[in-house]
mmCIF file of C-alpha atoms and ligand atoms in Angstrom:
data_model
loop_
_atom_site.group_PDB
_atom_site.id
_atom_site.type_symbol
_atom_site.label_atom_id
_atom_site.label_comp_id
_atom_site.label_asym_id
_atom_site.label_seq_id
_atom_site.Cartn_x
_atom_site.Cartn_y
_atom_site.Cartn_z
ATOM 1 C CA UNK A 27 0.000 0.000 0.000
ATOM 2 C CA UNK A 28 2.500 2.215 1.055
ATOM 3 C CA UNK A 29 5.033 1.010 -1.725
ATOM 4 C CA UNK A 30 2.586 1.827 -4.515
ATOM 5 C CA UNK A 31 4.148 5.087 -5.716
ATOM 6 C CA UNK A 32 7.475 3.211 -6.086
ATOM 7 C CA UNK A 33 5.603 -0.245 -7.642
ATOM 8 C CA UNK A 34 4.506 2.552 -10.128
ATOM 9 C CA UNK A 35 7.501 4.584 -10.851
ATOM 10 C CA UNK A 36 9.166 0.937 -11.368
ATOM 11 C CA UNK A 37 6.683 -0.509 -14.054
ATOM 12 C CA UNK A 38 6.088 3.377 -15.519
ATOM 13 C CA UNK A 39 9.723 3.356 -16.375
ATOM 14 C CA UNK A 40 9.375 -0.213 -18.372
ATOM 15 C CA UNK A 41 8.301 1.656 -21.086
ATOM 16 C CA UNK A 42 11.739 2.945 -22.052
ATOM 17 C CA UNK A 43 13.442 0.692 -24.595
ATOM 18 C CA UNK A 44 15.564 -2.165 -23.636
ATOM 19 C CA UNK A 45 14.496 -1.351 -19.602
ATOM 20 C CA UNK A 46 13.714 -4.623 -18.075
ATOM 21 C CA UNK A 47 12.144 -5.255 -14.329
ATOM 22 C CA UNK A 48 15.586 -5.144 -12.668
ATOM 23 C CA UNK A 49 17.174 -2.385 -14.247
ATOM 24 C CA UNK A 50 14.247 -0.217 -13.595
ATOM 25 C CA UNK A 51 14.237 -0.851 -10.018
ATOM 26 C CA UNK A 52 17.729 0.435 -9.664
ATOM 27 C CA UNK A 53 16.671 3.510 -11.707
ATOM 28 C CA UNK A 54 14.131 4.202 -9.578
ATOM 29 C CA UNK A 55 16.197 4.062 -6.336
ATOM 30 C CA UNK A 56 19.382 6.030 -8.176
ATOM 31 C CA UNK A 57 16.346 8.818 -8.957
ATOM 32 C CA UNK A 58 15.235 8.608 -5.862
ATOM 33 C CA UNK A 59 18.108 8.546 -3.425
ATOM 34 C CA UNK A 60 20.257 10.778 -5.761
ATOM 35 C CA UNK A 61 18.258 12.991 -8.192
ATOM 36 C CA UNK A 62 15.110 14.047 -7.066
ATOM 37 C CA UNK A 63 15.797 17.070 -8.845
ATOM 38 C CA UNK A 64 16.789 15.313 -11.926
ATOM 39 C CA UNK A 65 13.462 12.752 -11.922
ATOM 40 C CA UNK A 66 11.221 15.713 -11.329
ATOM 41 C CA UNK A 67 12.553 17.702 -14.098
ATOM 42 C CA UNK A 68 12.749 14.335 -16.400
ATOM 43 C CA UNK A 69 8.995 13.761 -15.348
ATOM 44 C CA UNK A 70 7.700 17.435 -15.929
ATOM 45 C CA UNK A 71 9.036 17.173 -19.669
ATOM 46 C CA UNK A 72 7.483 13.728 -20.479
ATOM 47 C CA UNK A 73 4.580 14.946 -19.353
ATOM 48 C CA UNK A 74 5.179 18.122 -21.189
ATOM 49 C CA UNK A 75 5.984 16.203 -24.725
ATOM 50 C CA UNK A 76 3.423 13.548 -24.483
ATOM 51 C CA UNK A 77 0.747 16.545 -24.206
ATOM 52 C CA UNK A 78 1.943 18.926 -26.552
ATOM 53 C CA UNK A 79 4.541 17.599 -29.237
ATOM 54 C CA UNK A 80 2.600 17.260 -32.664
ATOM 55 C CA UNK A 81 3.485 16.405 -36.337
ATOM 56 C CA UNK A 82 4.571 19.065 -38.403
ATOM 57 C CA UNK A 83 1.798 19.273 -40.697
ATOM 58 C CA UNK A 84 4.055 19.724 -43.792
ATOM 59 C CA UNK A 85 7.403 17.976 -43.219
ATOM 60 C CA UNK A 86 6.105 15.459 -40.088
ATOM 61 C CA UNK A 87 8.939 15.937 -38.169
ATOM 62 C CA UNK A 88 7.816 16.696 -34.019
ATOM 63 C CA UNK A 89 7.207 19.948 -33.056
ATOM 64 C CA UNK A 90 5.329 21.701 -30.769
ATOM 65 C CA UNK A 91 3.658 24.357 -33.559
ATOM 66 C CA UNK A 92 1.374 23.493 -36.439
ATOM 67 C CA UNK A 93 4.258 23.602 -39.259
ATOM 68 C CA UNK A 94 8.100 22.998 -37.749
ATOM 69 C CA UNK A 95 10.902 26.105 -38.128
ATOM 70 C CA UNK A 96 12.256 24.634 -40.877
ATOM 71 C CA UNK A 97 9.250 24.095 -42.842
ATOM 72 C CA UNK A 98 8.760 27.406 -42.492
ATOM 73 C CA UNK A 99 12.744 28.585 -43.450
ATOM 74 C CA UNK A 100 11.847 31.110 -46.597
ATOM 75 C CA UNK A 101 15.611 30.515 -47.594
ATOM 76 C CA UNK A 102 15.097 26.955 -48.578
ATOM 77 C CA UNK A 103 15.000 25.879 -51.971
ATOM 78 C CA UNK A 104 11.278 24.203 -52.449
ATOM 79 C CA UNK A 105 12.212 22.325 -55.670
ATOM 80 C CA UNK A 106 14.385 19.899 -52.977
ATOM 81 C CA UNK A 107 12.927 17.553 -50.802
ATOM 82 C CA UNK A 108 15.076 15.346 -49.105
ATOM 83 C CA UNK A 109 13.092 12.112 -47.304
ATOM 84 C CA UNK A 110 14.599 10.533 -43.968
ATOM 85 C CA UNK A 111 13.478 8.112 -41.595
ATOM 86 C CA UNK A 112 13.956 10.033 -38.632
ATOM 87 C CA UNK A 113 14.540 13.550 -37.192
ATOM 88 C CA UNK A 114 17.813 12.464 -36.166
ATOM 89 C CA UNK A 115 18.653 11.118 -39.956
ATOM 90 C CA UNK A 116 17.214 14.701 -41.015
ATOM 91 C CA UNK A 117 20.187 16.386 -38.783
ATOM 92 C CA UNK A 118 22.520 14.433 -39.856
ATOM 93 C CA UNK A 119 21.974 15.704 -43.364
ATOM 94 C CA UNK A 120 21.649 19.091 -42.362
ATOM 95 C CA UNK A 121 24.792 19.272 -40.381
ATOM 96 C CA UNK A 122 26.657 18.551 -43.411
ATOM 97 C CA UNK A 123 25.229 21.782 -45.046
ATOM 98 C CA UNK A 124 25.214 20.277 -48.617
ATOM 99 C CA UNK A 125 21.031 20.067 -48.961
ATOM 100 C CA UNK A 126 19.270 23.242 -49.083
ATOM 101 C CA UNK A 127 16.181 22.369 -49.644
ATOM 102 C CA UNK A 128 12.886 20.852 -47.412
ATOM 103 C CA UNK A 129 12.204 17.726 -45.746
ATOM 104 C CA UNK A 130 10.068 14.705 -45.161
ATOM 105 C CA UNK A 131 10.281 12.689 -42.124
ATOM 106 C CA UNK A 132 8.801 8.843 -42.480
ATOM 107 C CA UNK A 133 9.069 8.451 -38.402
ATOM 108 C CA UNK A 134 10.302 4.950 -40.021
ATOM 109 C CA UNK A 135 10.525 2.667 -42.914
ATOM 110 C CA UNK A 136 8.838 -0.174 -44.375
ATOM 111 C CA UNK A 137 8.856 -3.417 -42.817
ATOM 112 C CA UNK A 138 6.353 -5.622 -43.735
ATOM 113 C CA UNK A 139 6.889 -8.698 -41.189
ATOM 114 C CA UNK A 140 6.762 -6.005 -38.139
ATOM 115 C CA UNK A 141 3.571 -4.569 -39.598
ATOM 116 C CA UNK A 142 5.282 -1.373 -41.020
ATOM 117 C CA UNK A 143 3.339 -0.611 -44.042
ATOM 118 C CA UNK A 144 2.628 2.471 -45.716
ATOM 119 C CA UNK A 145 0.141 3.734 -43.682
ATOM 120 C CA UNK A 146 2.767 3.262 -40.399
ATOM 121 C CA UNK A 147 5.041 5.658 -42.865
ATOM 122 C CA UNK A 148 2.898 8.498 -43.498
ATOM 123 C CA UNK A 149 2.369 7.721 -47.326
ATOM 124 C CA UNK A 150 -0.317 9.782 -48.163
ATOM 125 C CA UNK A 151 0.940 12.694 -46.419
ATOM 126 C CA UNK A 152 3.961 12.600 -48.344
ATOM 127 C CA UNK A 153 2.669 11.596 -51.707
ATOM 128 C CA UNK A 154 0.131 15.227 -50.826
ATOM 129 C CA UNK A 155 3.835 17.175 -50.086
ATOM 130 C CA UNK A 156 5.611 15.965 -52.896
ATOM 131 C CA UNK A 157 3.180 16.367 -55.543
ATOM 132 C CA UNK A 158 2.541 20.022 -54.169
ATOM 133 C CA UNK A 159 3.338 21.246 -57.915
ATOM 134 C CA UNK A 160 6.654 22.970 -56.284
ATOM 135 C CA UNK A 161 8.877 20.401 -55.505
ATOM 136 C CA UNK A 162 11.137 18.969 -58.423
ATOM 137 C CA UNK A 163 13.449 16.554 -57.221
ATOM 138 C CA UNK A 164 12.883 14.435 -54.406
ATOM 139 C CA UNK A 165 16.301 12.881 -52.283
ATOM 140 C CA UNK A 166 15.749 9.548 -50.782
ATOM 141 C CA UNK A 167 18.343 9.436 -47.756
ATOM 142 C CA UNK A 168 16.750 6.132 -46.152
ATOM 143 C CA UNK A 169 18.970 3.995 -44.334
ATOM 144 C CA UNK A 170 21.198 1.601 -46.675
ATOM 145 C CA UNK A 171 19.731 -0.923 -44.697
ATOM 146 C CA UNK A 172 17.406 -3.828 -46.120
ATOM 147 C CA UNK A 173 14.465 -1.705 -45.112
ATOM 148 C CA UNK A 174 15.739 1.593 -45.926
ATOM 149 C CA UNK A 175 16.372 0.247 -49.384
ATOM 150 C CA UNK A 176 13.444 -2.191 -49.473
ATOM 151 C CA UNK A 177 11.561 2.180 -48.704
ATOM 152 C CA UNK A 178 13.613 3.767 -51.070
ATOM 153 C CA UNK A 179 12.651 1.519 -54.068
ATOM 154 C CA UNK A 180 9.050 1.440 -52.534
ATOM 155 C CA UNK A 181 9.175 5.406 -52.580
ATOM 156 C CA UNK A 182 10.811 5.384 -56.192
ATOM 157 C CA UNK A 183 8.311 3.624 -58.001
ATOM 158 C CA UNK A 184 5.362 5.905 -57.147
ATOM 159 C CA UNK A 185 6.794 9.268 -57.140
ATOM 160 C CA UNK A 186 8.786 8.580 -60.763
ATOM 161 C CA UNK A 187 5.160 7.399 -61.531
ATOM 162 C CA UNK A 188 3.776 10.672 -60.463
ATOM 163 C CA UNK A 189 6.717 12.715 -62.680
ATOM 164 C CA UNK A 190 8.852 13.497 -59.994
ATOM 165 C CA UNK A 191 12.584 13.115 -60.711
ATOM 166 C CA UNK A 192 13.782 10.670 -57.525
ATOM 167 C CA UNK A 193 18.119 10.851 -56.478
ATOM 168 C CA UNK A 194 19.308 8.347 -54.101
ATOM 169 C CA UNK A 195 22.102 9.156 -51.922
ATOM 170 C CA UNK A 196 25.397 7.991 -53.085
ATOM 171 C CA UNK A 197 26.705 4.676 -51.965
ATOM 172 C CA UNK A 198 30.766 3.876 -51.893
ATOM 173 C CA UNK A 199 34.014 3.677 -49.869
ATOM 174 C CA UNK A 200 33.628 6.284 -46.831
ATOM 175 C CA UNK A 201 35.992 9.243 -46.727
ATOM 176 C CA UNK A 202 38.952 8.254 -44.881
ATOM 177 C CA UNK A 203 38.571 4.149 -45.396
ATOM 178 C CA UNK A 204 41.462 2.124 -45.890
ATOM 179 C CA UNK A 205 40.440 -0.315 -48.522
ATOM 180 C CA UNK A 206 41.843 -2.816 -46.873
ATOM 181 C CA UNK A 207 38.966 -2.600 -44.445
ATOM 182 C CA UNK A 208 36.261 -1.686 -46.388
ATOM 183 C CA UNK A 209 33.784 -4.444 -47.037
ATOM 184 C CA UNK A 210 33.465 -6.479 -50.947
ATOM 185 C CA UNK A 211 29.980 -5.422 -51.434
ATOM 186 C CA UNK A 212 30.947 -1.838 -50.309
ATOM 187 C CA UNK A 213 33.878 -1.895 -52.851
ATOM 188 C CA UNK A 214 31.502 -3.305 -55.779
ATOM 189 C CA UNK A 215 28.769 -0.614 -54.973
ATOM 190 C CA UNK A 216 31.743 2.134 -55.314
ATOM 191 C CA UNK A 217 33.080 0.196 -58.993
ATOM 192 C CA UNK A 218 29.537 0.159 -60.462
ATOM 193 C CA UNK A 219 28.804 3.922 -59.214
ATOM 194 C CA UNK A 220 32.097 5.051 -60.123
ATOM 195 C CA UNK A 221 32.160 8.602 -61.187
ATOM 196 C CA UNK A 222 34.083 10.176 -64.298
ATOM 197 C CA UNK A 223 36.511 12.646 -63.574
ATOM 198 C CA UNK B 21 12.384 27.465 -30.684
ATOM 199 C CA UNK B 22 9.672 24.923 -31.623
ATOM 200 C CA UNK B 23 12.159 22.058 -30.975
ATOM 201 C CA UNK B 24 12.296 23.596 -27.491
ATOM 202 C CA UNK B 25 10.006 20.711 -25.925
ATOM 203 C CA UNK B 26 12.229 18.048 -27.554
ATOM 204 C CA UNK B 27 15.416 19.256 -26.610
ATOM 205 C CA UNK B 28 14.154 19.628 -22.886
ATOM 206 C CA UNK B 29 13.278 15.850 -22.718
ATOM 207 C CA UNK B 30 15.996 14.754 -24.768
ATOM 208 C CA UNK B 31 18.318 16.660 -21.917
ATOM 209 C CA UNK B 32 16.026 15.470 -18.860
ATOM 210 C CA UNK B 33 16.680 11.587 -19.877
ATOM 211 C CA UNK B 34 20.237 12.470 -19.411
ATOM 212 C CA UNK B 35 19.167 12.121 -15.503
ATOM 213 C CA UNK B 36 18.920 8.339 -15.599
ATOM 214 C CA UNK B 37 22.385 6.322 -14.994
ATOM 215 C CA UNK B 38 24.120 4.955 -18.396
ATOM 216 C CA UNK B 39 21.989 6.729 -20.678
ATOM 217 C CA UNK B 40 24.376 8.926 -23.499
ATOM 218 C CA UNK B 41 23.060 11.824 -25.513
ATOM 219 C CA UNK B 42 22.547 9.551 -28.400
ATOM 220 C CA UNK B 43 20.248 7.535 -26.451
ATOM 221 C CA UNK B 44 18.325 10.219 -25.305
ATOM 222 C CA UNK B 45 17.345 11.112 -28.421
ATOM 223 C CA UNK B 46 16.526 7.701 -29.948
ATOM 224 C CA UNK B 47 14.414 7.042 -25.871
ATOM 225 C CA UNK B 48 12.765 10.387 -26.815
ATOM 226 C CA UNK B 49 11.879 9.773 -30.032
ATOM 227 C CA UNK B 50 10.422 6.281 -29.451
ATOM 228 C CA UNK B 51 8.310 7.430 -26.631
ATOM 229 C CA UNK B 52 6.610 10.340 -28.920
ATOM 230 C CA UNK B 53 6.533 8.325 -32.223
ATOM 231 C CA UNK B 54 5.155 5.323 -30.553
ATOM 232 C CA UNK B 55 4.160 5.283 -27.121
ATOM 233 C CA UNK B 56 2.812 8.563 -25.817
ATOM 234 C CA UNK B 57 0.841 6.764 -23.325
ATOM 235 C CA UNK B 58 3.740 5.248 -22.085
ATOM 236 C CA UNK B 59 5.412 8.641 -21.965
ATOM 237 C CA UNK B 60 2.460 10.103 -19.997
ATOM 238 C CA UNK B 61 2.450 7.635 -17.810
ATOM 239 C CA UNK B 62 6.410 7.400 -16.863
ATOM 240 C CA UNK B 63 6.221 11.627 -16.244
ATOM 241 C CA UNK B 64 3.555 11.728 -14.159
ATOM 242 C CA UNK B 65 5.235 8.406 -12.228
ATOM 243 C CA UNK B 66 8.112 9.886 -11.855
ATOM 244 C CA UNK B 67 6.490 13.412 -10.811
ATOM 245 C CA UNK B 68 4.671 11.965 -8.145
ATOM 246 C CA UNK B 69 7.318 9.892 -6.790
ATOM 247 C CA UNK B 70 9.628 12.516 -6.799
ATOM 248 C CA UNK B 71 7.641 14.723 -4.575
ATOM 249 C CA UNK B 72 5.716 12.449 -2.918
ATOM 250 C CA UNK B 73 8.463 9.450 -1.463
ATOM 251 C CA UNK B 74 10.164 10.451 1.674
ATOM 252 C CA UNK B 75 12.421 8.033 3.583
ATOM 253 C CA UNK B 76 10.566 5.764 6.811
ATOM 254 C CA UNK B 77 11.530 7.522 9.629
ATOM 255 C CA UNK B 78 11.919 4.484 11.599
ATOM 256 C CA UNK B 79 13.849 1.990 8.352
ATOM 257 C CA UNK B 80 14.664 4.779 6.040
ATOM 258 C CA UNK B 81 13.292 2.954 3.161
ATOM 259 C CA UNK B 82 10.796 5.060 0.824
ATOM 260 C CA UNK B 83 7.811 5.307 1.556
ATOM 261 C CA UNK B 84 4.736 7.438 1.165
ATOM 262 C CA UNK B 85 3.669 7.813 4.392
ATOM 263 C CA UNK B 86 5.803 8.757 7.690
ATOM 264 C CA UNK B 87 6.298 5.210 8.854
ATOM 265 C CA UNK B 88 6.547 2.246 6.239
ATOM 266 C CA UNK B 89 4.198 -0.770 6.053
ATOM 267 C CA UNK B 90 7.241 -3.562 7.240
ATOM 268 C CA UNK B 91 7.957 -1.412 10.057
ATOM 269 C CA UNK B 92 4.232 -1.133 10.886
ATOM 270 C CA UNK B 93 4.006 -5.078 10.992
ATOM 271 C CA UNK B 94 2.787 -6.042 14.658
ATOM 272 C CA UNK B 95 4.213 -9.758 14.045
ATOM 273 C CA UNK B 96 7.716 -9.234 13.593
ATOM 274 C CA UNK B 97 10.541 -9.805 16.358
ATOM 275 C CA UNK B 98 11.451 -5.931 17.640
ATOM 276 C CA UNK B 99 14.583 -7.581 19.369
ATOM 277 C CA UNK B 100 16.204 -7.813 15.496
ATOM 278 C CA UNK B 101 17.536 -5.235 13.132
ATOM 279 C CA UNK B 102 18.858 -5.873 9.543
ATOM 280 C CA UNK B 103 20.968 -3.339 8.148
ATOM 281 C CA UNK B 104 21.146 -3.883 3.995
ATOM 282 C CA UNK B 105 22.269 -1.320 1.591
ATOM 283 C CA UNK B 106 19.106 -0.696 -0.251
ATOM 284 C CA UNK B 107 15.470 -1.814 -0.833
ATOM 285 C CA UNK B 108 16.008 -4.599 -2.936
ATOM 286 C CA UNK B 109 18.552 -6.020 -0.677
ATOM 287 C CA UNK B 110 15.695 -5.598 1.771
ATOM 288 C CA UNK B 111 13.699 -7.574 -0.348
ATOM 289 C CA UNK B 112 15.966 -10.024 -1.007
ATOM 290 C CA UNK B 113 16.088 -11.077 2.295
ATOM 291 C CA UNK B 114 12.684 -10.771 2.973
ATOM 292 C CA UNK B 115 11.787 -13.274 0.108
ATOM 293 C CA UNK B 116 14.108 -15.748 1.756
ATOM 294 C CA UNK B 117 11.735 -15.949 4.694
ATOM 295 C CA UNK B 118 14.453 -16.671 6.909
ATOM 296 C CA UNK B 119 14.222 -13.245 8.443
ATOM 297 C CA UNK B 120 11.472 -12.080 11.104
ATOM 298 C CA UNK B 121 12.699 -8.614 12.484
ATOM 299 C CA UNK B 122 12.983 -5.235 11.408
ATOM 300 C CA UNK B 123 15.007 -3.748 8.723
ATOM 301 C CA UNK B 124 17.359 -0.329 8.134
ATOM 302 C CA UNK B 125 18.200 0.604 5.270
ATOM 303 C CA UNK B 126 21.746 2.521 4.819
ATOM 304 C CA UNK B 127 21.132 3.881 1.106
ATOM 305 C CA UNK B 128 24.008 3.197 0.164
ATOM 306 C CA UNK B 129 27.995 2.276 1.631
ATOM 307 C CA UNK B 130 30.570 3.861 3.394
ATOM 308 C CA UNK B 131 32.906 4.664 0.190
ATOM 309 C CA UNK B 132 35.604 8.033 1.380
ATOM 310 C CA UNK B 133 36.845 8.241 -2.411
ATOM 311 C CA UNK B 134 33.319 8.578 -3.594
ATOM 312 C CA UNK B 135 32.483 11.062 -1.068
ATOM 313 C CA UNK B 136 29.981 9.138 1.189
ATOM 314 C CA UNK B 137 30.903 8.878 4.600
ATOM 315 C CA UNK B 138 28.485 8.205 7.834
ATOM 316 C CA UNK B 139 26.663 11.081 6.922
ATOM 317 C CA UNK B 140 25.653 9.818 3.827
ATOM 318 C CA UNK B 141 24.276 6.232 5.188
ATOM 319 C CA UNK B 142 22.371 7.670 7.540
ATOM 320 C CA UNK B 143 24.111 6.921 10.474
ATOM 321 C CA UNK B 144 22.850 8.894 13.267
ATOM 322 C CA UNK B 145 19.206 7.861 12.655
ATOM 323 C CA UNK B 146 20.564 4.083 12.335
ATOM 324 C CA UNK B 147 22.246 4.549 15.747
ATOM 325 C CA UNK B 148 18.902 6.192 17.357
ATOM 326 C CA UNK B 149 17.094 3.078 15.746
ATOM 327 C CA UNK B 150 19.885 0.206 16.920
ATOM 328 C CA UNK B 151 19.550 1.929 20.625
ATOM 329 C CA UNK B 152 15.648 1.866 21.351
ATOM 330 C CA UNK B 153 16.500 -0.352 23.944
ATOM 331 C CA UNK B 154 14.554 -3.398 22.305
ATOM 332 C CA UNK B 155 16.940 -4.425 19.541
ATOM 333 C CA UNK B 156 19.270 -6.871 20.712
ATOM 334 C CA UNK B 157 20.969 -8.222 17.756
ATOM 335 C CA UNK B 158 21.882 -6.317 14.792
ATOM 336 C CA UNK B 159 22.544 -8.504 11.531
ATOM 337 C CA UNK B 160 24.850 -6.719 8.964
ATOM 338 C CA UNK B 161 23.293 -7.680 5.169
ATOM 339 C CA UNK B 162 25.910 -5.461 3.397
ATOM 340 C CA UNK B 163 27.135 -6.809 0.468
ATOM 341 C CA UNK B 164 30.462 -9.199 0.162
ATOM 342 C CA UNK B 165 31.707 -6.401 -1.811
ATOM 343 C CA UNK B 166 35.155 -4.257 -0.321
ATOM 344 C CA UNK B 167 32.714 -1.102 0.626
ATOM 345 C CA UNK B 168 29.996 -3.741 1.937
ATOM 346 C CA UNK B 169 32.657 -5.213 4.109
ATOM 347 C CA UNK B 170 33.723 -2.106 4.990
ATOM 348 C CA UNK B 171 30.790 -0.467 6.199
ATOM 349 C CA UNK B 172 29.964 -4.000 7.837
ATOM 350 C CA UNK B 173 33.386 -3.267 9.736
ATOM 351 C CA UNK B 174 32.647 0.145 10.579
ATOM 352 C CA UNK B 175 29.330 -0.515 11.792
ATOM 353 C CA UNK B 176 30.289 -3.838 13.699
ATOM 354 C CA UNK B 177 33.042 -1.392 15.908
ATOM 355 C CA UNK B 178 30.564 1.208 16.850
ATOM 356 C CA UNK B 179 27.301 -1.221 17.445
ATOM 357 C CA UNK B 180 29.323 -3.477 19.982
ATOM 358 C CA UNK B 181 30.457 -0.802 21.319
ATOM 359 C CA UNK B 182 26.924 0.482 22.251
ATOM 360 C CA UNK B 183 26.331 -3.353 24.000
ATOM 361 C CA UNK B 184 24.548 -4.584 21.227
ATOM 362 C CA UNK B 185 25.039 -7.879 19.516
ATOM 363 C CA UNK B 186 26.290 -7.964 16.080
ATOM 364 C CA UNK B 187 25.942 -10.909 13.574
ATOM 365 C CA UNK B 188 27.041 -11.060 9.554
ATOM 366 C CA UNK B 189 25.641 -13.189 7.232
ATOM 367 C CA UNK B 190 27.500 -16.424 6.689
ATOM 368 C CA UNK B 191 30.410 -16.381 3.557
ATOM 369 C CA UNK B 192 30.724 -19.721 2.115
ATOM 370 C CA UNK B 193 30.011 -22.203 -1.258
ATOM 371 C CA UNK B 194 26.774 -20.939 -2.864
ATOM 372 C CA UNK B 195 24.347 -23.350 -2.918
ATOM 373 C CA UNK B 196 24.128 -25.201 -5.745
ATOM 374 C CA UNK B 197 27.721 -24.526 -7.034
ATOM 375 C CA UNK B 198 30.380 -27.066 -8.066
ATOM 376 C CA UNK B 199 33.460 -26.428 -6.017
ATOM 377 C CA UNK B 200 35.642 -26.479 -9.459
ATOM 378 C CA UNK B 201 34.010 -23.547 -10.701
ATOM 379 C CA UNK B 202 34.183 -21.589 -7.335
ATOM 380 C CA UNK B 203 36.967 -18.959 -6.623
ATOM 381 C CA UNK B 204 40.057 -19.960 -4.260
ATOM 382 C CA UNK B 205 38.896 -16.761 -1.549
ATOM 383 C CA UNK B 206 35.599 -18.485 -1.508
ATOM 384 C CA UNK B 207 36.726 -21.605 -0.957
ATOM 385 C CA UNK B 208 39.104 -20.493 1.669
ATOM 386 C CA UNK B 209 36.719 -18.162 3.775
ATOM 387 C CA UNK B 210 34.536 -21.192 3.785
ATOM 388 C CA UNK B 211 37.152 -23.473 5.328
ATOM 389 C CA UNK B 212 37.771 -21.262 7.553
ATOM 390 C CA UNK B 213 34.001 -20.871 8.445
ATOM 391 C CA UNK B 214 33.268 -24.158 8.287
ATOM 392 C CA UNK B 215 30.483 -25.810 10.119
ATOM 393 C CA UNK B 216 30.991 -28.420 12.783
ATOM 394 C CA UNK B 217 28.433 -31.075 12.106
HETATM 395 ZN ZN1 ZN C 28 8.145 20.687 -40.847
HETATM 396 ZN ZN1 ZN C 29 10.156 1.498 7.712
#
């Protein structure tokens, strides 16, 4: 009876990935013994985000407004949409400052046996965006994993269909690889894709 | 600006132990992409608990009341005190069955280098507690660890030296274990323990 506050904290905090019974009991005590300050804070913004953070309405991307800052960036070329699987993919990009233009974040990518269809990826959505008459060129920068390729092809198919021109990141050896270490099918992608100088 | 309620969770899961910046994000992300509920749930958890648990003022576990249910229990012998670490030592020891007195519970072990002295494990309040004039025997369940058998050291000196009767839980063979696979200090503290039959 007494305990119940704790018993809840310590099942509450199952729902973080890869958290199982034990490790969330020592959580609990570390917060509570140690950072009261810390778990009230952490508590406060979950709260906080699970009430208020949205989809961006144009790009999908979490934000707290109807369309995200850089949806909303008027020095952003619109011909260019770049498509990621996650916010965190979508920074990556950005941090290398080569893309210019907008984005559209899948919150995912297709994966049929875990019940990831199109729906689960925000097709229509982004079939709506990309055919908004503006955009020219869409960038597929899915994971060059069997799913982010198994999306990318998806994704190709029906916006060349709908006369969008569709670019694929490049694939090859990574700056600063020693050959030596790089792996065959790595080395075979860079051969076929190799560029004229 | 609008990433503002992101960033602020991202940053508050930085408060629980192990977790990097990267995980953060991908925690933070999961929660809002695919279990808000979850999310809700954990913040106000961990909101409650963290203004809501105090310490028993009799065992110094948490608790949401001023005295906790165990030290509430009517059937339990008054004339013994177990001293563990933390809760789930507490319960550990409990499940055995093998225990019917009271419990304190340090919150930790003496450890200089890290900074936690007597202070720090509550010793005062264990001293008031160890001296109500009922407890007889105090049985030391700090871990086999160095700072367990430190603090079990510590504590031993200044208990007998207040007339009370101090025990430690037995070292030995676990049970179960095949003396091949058991350590040569195990094997040695429990010759040196060992059990006329
Ligand atoms: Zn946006
Ligand atoms: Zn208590």
């Amino acid at each position: 009876m007494s305990f119940s506050g704790l018993q809840t904290l310590v099942e509450a905090l199952r729902a973080l990935p890869g958290i199982g019974p034990k490790s969330a009991q020592r959580i609990a005590y570390h917060l509570l013994q140690s950072d009261r300050i810390g778990a009230l804070r952490l508590g406060k913004a979950l709260v906080y985000a699970a009430e208020q953070m949205k989809n961006c309405t144009r790009c999908n991307t979490f934000t707290e407004v109807g369309i995200c800052e850089t949806c909303l960036d008027p020095d952003r070329d619109a011909t260019l949409l770049c498509i990621v699987e996650t916010p965190v993919d979508q920074n990556r990009v950005e941090q290398t400052l080569t893309f210019k233009g907008f984005y559209f974040v899948l919150m995912g990518h297709l994966s049929p046996l875990d019940g990831v269809g199109p729906d689960e990826i925000y097709f229509e959505q982004l079939i709506r965006r990309a055919t908004d008459g503006v955009v020219k060129e869409v960038v597929l920068a899915t994971s060059f994993t069997n799913e982010g390729e198994a999306t990318a092809y998806y994704l190709t198919q029906v916006l060349k269909s709908r006369g969008l021109e569709v670019s694929r990141l490049a694939r090859g050896v990574p700056v600063g690889a020693e050959l030596e270490y790089v792996d065959p099918e790595t080395i075979a992608r860079a051969v076929l894709d190799r560029r004229v100088l």
